[in-house]
Every structure is written in C-alpha cells, then in structure tokens.
Tab-separated table of C-alpha atoms and ligand atoms in Angstrom:
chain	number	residue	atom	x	y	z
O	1	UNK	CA	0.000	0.000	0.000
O	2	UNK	CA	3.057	2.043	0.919
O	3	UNK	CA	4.859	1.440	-1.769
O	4	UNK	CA	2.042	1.841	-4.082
O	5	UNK	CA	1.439	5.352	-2.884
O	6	UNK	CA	5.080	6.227	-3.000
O	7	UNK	CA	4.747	4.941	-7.123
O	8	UNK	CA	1.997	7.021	-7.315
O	9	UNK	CA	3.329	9.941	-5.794
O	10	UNK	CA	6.655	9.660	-8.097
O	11	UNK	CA	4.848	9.117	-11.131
O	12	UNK	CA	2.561	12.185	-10.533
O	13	UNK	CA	5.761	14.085	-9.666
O	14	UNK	CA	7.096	13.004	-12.921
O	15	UNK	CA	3.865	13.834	-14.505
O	16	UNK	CA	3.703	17.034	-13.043
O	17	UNK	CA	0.005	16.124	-11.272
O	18	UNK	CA	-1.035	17.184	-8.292
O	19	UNK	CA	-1.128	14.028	-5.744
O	20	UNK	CA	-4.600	14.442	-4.370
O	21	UNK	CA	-3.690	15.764	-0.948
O	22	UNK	CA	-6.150	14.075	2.213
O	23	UNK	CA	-5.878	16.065	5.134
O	24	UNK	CA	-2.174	15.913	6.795
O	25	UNK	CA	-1.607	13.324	9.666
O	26	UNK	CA	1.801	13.803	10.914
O	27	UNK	CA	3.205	10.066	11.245
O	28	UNK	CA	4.719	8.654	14.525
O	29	UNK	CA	8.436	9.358	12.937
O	30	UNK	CA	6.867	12.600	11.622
O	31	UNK	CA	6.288	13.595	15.177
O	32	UNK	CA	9.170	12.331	16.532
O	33	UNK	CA	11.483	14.452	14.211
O	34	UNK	CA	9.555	17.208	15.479
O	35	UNK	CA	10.115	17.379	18.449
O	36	UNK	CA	13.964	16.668	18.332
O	37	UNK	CA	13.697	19.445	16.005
O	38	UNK	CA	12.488	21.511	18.729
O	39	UNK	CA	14.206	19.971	21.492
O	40	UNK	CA	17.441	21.235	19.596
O	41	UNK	CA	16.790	25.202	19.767
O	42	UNK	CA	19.592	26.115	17.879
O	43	UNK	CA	20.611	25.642	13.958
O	44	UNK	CA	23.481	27.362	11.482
O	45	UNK	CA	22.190	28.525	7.873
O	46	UNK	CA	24.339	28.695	5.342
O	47	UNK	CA	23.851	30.498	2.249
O	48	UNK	CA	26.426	29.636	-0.456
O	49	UNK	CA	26.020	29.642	-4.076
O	50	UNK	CA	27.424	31.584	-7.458
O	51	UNK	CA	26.789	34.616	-5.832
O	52	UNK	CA	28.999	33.884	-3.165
O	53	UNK	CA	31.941	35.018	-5.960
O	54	UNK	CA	29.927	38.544	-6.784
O	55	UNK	CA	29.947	39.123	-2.914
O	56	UNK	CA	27.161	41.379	-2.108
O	57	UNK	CA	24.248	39.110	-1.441
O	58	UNK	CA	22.395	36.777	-3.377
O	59	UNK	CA	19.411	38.969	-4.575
O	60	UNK	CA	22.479	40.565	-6.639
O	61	UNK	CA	21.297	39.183	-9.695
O	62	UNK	CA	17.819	40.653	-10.036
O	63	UNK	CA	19.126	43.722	-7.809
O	64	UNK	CA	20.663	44.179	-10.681
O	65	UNK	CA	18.890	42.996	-13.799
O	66	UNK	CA	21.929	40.065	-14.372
O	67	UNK	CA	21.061	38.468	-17.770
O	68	UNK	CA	20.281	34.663	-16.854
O	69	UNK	CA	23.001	33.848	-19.595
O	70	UNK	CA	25.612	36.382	-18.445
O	71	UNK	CA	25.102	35.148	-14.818
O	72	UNK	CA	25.169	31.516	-15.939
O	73	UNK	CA	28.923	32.244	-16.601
O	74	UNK	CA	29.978	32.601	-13.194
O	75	UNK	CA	29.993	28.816	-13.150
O	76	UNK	CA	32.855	28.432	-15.301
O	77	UNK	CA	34.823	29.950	-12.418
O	78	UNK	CA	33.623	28.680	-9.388
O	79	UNK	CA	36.204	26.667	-8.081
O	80	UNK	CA	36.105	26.815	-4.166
O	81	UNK	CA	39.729	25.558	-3.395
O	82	UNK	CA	39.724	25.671	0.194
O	83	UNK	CA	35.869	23.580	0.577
O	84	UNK	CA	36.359	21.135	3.473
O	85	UNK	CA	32.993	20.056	4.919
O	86	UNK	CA	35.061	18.588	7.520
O	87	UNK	CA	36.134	21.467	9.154
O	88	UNK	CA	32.946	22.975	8.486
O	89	UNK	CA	30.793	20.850	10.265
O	90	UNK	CA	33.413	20.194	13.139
O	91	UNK	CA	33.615	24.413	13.836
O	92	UNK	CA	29.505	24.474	13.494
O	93	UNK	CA	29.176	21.441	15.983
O	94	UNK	CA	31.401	23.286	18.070
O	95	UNK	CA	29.298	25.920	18.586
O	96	UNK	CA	26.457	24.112	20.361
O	97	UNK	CA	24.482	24.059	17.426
O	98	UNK	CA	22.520	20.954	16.293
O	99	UNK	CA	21.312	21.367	12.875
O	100	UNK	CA	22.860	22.823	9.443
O	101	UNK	CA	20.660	24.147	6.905
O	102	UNK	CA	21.959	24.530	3.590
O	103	UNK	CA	20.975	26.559	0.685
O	104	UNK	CA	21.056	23.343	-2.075
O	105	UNK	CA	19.170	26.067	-4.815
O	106	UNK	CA	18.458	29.571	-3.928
O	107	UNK	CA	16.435	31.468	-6.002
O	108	UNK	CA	19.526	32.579	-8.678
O	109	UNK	CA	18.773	28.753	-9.875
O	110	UNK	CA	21.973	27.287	-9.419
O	111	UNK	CA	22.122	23.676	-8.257
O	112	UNK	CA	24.454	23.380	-5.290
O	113	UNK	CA	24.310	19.434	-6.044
O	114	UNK	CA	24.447	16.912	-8.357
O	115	UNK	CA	21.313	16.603	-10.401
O	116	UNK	CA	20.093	15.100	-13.501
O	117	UNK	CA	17.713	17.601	-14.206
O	118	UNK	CA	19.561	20.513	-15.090
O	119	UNK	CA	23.501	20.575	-16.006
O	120	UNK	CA	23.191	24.168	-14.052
O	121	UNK	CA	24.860	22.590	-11.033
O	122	UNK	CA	28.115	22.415	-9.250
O	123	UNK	CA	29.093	19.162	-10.431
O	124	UNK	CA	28.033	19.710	-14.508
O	125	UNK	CA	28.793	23.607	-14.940
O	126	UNK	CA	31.578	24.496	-12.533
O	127	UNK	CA	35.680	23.249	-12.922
O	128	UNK	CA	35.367	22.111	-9.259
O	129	UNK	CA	33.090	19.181	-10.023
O	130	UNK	CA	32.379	18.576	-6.682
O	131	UNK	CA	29.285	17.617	-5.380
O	132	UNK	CA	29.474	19.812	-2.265
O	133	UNK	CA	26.018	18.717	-0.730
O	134	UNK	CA	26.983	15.145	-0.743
O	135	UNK	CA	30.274	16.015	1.079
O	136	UNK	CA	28.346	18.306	3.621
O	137	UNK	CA	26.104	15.294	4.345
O	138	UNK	CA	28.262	12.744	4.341
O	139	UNK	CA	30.079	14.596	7.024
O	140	UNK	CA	26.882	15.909	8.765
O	141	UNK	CA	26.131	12.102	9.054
O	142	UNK	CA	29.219	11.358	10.240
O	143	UNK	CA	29.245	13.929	13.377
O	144	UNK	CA	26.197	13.632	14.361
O	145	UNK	CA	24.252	16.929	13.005
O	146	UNK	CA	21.036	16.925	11.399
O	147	UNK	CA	21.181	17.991	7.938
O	148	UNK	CA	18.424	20.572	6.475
O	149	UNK	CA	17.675	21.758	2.825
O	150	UNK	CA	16.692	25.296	1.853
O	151	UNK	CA	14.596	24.889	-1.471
O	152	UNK	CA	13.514	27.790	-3.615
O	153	UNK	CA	10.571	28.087	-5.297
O	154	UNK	CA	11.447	31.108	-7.286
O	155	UNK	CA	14.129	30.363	-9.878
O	156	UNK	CA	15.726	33.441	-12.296
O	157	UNK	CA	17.249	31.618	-14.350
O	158	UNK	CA	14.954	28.560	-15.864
O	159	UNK	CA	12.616	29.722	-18.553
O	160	UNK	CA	10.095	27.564	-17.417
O	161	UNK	CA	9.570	29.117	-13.857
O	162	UNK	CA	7.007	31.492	-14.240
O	163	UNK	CA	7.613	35.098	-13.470
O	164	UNK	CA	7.019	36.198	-10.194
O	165	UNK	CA	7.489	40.104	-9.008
O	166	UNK	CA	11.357	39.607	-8.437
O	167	UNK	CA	13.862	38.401	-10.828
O	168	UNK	CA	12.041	39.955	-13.961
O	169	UNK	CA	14.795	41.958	-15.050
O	170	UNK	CA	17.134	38.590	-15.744
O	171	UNK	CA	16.064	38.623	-19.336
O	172	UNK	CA	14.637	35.507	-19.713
O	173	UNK	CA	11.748	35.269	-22.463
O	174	UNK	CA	8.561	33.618	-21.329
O	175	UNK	CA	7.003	34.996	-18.535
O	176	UNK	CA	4.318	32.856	-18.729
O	177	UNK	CA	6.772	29.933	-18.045
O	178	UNK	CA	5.486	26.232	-18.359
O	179	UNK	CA	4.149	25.574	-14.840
O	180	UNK	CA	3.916	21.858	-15.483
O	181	UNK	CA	7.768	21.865	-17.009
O	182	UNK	CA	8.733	23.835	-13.952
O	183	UNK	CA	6.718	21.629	-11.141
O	184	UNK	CA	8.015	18.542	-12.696
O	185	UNK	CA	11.548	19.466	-12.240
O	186	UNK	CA	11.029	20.683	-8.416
O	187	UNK	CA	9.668	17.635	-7.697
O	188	UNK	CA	12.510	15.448	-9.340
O	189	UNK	CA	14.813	17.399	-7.684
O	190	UNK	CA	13.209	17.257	-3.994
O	191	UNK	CA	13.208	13.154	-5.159
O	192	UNK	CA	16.685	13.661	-4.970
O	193	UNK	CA	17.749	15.656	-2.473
O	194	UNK	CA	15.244	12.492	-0.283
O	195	UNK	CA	16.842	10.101	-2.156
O	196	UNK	CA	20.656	10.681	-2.617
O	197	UNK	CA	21.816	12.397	0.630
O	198	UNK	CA	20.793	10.398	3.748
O	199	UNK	CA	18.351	11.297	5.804
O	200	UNK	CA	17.340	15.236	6.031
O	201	UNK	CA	15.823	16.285	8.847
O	202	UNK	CA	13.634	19.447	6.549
O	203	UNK	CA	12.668	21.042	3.776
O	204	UNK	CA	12.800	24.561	4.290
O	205	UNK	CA	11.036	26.212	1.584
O	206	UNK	CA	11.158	29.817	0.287
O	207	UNK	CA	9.387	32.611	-2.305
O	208	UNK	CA	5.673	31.343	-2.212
O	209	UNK	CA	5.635	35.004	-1.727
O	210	UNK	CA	7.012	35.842	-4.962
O	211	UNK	CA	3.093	35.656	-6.504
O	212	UNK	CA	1.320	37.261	-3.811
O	213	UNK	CA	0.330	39.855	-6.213
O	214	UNK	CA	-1.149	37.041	-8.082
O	215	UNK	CA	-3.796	35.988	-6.262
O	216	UNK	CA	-4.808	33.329	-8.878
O	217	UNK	CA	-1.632	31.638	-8.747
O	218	UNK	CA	-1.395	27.400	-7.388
O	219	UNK	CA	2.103	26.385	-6.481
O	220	UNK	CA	-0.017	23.074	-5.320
O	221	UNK	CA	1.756	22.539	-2.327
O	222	UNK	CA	-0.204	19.768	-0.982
O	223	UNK	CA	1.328	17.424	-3.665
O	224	UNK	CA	4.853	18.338	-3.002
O	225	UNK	CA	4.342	18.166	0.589
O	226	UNK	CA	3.086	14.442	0.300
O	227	UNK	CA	5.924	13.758	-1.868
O	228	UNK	CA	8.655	14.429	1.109
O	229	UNK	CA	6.342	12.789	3.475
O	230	UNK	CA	6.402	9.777	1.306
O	231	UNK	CA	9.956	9.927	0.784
O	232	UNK	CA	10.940	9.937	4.345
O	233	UNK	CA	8.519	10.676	6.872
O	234	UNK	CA	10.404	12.084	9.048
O	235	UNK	CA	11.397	15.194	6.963
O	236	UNK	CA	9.823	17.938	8.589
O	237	UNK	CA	8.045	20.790	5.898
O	238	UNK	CA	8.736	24.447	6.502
O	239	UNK	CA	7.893	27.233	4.269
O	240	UNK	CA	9.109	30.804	4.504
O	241	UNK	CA	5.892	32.047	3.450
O	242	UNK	CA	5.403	34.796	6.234
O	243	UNK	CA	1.888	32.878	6.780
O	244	UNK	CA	0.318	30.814	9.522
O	245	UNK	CA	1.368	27.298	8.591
O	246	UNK	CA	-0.611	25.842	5.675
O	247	UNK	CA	-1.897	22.010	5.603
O	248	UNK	CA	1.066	19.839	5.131
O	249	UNK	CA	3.728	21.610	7.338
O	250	UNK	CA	5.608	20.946	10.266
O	251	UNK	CA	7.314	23.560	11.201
O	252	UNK	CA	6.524	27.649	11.839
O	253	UNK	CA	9.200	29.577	10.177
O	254	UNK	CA	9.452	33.349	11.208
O	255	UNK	CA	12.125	35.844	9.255
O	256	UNK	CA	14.430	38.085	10.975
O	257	UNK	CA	11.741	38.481	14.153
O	258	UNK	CA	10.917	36.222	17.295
O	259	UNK	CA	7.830	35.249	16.860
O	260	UNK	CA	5.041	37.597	17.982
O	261	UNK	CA	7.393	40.329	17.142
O	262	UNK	CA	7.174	42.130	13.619
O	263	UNK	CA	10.190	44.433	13.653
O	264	UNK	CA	11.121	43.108	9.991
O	265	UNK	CA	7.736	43.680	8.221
O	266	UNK	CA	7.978	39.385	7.704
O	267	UNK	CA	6.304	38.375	11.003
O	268	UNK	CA	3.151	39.768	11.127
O	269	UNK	CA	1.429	36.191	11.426
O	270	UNK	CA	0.050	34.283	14.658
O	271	UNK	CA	1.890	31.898	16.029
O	272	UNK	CA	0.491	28.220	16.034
O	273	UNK	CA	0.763	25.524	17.840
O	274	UNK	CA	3.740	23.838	15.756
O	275	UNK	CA	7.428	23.776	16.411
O	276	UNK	CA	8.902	27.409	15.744
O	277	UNK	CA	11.605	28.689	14.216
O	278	UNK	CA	13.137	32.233	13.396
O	279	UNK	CA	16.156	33.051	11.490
O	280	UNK	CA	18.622	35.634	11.053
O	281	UNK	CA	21.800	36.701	9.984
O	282	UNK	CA	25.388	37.017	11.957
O	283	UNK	CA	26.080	40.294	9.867
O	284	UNK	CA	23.283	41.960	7.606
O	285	UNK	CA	23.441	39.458	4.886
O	286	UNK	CA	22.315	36.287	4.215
O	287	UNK	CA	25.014	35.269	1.286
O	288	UNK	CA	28.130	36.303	1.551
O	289	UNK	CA	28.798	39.971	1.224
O	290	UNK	CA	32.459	41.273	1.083
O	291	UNK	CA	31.477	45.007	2.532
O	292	UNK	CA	29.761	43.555	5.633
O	293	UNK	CA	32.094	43.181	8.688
O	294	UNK	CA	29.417	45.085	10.785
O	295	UNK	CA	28.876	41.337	12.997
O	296	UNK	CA	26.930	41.243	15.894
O	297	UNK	CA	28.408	40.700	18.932
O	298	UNK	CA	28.766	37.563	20.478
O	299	UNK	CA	26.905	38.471	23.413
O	300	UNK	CA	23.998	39.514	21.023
O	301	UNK	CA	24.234	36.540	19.133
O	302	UNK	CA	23.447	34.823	21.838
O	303	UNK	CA	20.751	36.697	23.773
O	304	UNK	CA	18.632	36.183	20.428
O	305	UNK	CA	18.989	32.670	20.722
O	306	UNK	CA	17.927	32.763	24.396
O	307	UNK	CA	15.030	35.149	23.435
O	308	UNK	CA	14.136	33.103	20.697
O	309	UNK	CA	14.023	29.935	23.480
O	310	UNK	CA	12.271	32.181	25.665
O	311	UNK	CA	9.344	32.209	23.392
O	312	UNK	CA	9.819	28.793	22.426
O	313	UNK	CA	11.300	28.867	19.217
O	314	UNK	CA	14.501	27.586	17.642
O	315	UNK	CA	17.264	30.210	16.540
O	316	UNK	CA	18.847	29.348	12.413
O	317	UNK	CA	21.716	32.004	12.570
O	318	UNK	CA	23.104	32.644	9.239
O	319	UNK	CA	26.757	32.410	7.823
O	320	UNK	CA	27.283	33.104	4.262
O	321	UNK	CA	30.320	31.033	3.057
O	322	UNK	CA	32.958	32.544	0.923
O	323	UNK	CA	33.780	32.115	-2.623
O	324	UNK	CA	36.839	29.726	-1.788
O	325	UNK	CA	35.172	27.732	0.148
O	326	UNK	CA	35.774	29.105	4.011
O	327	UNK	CA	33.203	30.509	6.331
O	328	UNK	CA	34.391	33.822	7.363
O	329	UNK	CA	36.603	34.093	10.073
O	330	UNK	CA	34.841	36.427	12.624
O	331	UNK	CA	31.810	33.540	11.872
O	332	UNK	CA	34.504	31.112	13.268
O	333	UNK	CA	35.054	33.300	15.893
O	334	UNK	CA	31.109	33.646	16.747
O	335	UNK	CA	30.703	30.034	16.720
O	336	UNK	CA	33.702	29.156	18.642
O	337	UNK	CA	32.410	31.715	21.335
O	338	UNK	CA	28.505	30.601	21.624
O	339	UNK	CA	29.969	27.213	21.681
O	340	UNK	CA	32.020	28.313	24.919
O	341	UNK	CA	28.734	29.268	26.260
O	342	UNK	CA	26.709	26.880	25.767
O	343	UNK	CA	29.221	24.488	27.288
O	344	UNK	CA	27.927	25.159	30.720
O	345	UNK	CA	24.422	27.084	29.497
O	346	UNK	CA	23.240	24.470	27.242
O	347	UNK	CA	21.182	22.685	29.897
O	348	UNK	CA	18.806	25.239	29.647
O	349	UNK	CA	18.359	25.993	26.470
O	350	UNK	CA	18.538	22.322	24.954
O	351	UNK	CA	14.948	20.139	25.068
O	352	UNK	CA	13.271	22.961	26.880
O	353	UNK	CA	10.404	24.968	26.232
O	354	UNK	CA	9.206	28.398	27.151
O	355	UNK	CA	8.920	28.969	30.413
O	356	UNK	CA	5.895	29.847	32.932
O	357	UNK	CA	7.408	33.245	33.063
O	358	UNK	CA	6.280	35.835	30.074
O	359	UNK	CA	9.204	37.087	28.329
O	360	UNK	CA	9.960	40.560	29.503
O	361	UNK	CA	12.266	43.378	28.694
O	362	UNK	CA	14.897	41.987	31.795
O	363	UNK	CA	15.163	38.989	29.859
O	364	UNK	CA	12.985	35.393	29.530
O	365	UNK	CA	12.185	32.168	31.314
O	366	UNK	CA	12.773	28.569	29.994
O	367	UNK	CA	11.763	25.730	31.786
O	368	UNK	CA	12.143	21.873	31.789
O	369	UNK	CA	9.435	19.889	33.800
O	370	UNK	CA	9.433	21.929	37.441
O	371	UNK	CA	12.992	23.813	37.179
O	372	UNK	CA	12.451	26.929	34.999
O	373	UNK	CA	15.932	28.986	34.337
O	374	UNK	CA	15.723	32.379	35.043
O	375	UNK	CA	17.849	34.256	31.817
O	376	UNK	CA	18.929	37.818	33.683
O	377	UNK	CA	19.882	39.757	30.414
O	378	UNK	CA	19.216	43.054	31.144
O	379	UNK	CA	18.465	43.986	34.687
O	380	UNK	CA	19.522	47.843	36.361
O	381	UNK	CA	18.719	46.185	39.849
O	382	UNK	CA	19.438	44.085	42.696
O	383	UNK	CA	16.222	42.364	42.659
O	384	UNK	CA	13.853	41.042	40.320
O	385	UNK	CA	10.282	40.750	40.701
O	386	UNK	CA	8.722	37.211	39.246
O	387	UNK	CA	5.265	36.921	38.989
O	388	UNK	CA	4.871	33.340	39.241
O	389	UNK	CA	1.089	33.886	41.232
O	390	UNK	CA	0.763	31.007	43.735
O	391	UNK	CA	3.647	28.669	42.382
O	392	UNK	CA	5.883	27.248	44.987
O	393	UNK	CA	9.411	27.910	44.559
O	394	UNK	CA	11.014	25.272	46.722
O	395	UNK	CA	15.460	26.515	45.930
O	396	UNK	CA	16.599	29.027	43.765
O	397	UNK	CA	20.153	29.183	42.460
O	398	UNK	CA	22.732	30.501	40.037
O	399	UNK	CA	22.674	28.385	37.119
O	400	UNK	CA	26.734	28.057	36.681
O	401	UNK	CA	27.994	28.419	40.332
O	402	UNK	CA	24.884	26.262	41.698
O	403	UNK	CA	25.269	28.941	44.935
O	404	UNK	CA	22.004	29.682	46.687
O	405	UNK	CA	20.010	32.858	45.193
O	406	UNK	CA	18.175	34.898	47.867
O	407	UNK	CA	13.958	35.161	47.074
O	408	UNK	CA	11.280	36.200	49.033
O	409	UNK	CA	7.338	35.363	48.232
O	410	UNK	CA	5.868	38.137	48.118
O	411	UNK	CA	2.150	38.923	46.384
O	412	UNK	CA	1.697	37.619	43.097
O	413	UNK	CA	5.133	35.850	42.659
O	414	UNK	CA	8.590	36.267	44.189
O	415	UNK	CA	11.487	38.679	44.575
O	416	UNK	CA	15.036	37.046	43.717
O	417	UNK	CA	17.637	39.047	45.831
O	418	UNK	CA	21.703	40.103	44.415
O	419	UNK	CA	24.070	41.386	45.957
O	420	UNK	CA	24.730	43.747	42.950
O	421	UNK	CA	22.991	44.030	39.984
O	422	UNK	CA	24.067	41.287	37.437
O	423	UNK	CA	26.661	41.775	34.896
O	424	UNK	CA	26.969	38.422	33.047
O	425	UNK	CA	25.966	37.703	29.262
O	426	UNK	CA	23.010	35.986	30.983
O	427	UNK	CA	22.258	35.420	34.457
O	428	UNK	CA	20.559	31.936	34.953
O	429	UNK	CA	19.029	31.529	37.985
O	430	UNK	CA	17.632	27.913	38.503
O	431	UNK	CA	14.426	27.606	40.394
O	432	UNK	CA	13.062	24.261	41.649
O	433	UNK	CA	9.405	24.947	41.372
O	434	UNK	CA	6.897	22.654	43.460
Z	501	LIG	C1	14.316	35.823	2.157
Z	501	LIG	C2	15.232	36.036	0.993
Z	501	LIG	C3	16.316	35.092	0.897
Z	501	LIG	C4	16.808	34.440	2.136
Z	501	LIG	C5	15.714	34.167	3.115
Z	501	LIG	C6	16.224	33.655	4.424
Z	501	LIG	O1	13.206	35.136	1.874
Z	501	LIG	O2	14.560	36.038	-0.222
Z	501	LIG	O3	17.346	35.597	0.147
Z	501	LIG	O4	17.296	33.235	1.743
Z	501	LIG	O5	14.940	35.243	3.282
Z	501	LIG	O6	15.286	33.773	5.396
C-alpha cells in the first residue's frame, strides 16, 4: 500500500500532477522528528552559491537585472579551493548548534548538487566538479548533526519558472513559463535531495511570496508536501511564506523576528501551535557579502537565541560562506564563542520549552518539567520581581555556580535578591518549582 502510494506519488511528480492531498496526519516518525527538532533550539544557515563570488548578497542578480546567460557564466569559475565540509561541520558542531541548513538552490537557480535535471549545477557547470552537498552530508552524518535543505521556489534563471514580481529583469523570455515543465523538475529534484543524501531532517522552503500579487496563482503545495512525506517521513516541511502554517507543514518559520514580534515587516502572522523557528543573519546578509564586517556581537548573538528559546522557538543564525570555500573568520570566531557558552548554558536551552514566566524586557524564562531557568539579560537592579502567582518555589540558584540565590514570596510571585545588579551575558538563575 506504501509502496504503491510512493509509485503514485513519483509518477505524478514526474507527470507534473497534483497528488490528491487528504488532510495531513503527521506520522509517529513525523512527530518524533519534530520534536527533536524543537528539542534542539539552535541551527546554522548557510547560504552559499554563485553569488557567493559577486559578494554582495544573493538577490544581486535581479538587484541588478543580471542576464540569466551572463550570470550563468559565473559557473565556469567557481572553483572553491579551500571547501572542506570537515572542518565545516566540526567548527559548526562546536558551537552548540545541532542542525545545518543549507541553501542546495536559492532562487539565482543554481544547483548546489548533483542533479540530472539541469547541467546548471556544481558538479556539470563548474571546474570544481564537486558535489558539495553530498560532502556536507556525508560529514553531517558522520558527526552527528542533522542535515536541512533550503529549497527555492522562485528560480531566475529557468525559462520555465514562471515570473514572479522579483527576478524579472534577468532577461529571460517567457514569462508565462510552463508551470507543469517547472513543477516537474522541483519535484525530481526534492526526489533527490530524499533520495541521494541520507536522511534530512527538513525542507525549508522559500518565495511562495514571490506571486502574492497574483492571487490566482497554485504552487499546489499539498502534492509536493506528500511527496517528502512519502519519501521519508520524518522530513519535517517548513515554508518561509510569512503565513500561519498551511496544511502539510511541520514547522513555523518566522524571518528576521521572534515570533510575535514584527520588527522586519515578515512576522506579522500568529503563532500556532507547531514547532517554531526564526532566522537571522550574523552580519546583515544572508550570502556572503564582502562590505559587511558590521557582525553582531557575540553576546547579542546569543541573547537572540535565548530570546528566541524564551518564546519557544529555535534560533537558524546565518553564515554566508565565501567564494573559496571558508566561512568567514569572525563567523569562526562567533561560533567558537557561543559554543564556549553553551558548554555550561546548554542545559537550559537544549529540550526545553518556554517557560511559565512571560518574556519581559529583563530577559525570559525557559523551563524543563518543574525547574524553569531564570535568563537575567538586562536587569539595572538588585532584585527582580517574578510573577509566578501562587507557584511554589522550593530553591533558587545561580545556574553556573549552583550557589544559593536569595527570594522572598511576596504577592503575586517572588522577589530574587543580588548582591549587585548582574553583569553576566546571561544570568541563569535555577528555580526548583513545586
Ligand atoms: C528571504 C530572501 C532570501 C533568504 C531568506 C532567508 O526570503 O529572499 O534571500 O534566503 O529570506 O530567510
């Protein structure tokens, strides 16, 4: 029956037909994925393709009206000498993180992997001939990460991908497209990226948005959706839609904002009841971008991914590799540094979940079963007012020293007690709630 579906579902992949979606039932490994999805908190992006080598960004070629054909030649020269997945992984594990997500086709169209349905790939069109997604999950497999794809939906470069509002200027002829032509290839490719790489832990899809001025338009996501599901059940289904989730997905993906914040413009949606994620970048830009050295500090860095834990989402912080191959070296720096920190902070930020405690401008609360961490990241004072109501706090404590923290009940909650007003990255005050 399985494996009668899963013919089905390729065939009508190859066909280009919709699989008639039912309505989604996560499966047991479905839901089990999900929750060591959110159990992990904290995920690198990576955004590396051609336009890596043109180094500002990788909206550069419809920033700029590149001619598809003109861009196309950028191939002929990639040749990342210093690519070693290796070292990648090893400096991204490092950092505490649990989960890579890589860019395998971003919305210039360029294959980052070996595929039979376009030679516009790393393997066919560059001199490097390397299939660097099978080398970055061969190793992900091998130390232990979880390996996630990013998967456009816009593409600038076929001229069977139907125009959108971006990428117009790229000269390519049709703007009609061939919808069928174009579905048929995402869905051979997503068979591929299931089929040839191990197991991935998502799909993270992005530019549904790209026709929201065309209100008419189908990218019949049900049938793609059932497709991964088929595949492997376990791959979770994201899409950076700035939406509430649609039937089909696993995953709540917020841009550049925790959720229930809309600082970006992207975030204006409510927040559902699936696993959450925002991302955002380590300097302004998502692909690499030789002007930007303007990095966020460490200690920022890593108050956004307590925040985001706070409100019970998962941080993907962005590193744009560079066009020979090496992440950039204050990224090293930043990883090397959360990593540090999360050493002895991990605990509680790892496989926890929001805490009974509102975020609030001091800081936020996470909490596993009945001991909810306390993260002091801004606080003026020498006390700190939590209003917990009638919830029994049996011990309070610094986190990292384990020394006894001074509270008092009084109404509404309890008062924890400094001697001086806290300086630290993050306080973390453990409480042992009743
Ligand atoms: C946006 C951009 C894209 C980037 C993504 C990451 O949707 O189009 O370049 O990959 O955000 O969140």
């Amino acid at each position: 029956m399985k494996t009668s579906f899963l013919a089905l579902a390729l065939l009508c992949a190859s066909l280009a037909l919709p699989v008639r979606a039912q309505s989604y039932t996560p499966t047991e490994e479905n839901l089990k994925s999900r929750q060591e999805f959110r159990d992990a908190r904290f995920g690198i992006f990576l955004h590396w393709g051609l336009y890596a080598m043109l180094a500002t960004g990788e909206w550069t070629m419809t920033n700029h009206n590149l001619n598809y054909k003109e861009y196309a030649k950028l191939a002929g020269g990639f040749y990342p000498s210093k690519f070693n997945a290796a070292e990648w992984v090893a400096a991204i594990k490092a950092s505490g993180a649990k989960y890579i997500c890589f860019t395998s086709r971003h919305h210039e169209g360029f294959s980052m992997f070996d595929t039979k349905y376009s030679d516009y790939n790393v393997v066919d069109a560059t001199p490097f001939k390397r299939d660097v997604l099978k080398e970055l999950a061969d190793e992900c497999h091998k130390q232990g990460i979880r390996l996630h794809l990013y998967y456009s939906h816009i593409d600038w470069y076929r001229e069977d991908c139907p125009w959108g509002r971006t990428g117009r200027g790229t000269g390519r002829p049709n703007p009609k497209g061939d919808w069928a032509s174009y579905y048929r290839f995402m869905n051979n490719q997503l068979t591929e990226l299931l089929t040839n790489y191990g197991p991935i832990g998502a799909i993270w899809f992005d530019g549904w948005w790209d026709q929201d001025q065309n209100p008419g338009f189908d990218w019949q996501l049900p049938g793609q959706y059932e497709l991964i599901h088929k595949l492997q059940p376990a791959c979770l289904v994201g899409n950076n839609h700035h939406q509430v989730p649609f039937e089909g997905e696993d995953i709540q993906i917020f841009e550049r904002d925790l959720p229930g914040e809309n600082k970006s413009g992207l975030s204006g949606q409510d927040i559902s009841s699936l696993p959450l994620e925002t991302c955002e970048t380590m300097n302004g830009m998502w692909g690499y971008k030789i002007t930007d050295q303007n990095y966020k500090s460490t200690k920022t860095l890593i108050h956004y991914l307590v925040k985001a834990a706070g409100k019970d989402a998962n941080l993907l912080m962005n590193i744009g590799p560079q066009p020979d191959g090496c992440l950039p070296e204050v990224a090293l720096e930043r990883l090397k540094e959360i990593g540090e920190w999360m050493k002895t902070y991990g605990e509680t930020i790892y496989g926890t979940r929001g805490g009974c405690v509102a975020p609030h401008p001091w800081g936020v609360t996470t909490q596993k079963g009945d001991r909810l961490f306390v993260h002091i990241l801004d606080l003026q004072d020498k006390a700190l007012f939590l209003p917990l109501e009638d919830r029994k706090v049996k011990r309070a404590m610094d986190f990292a020293s384990r020394q006894a923290v001074k509270f008092k009940r009084v109404d509404g909650g309890v008062v924890l007690q400094f001697a001086e007003a806290p300086t630290e990255v993050d306080k973390v005050v453990e409480l042992q709630l009743d």
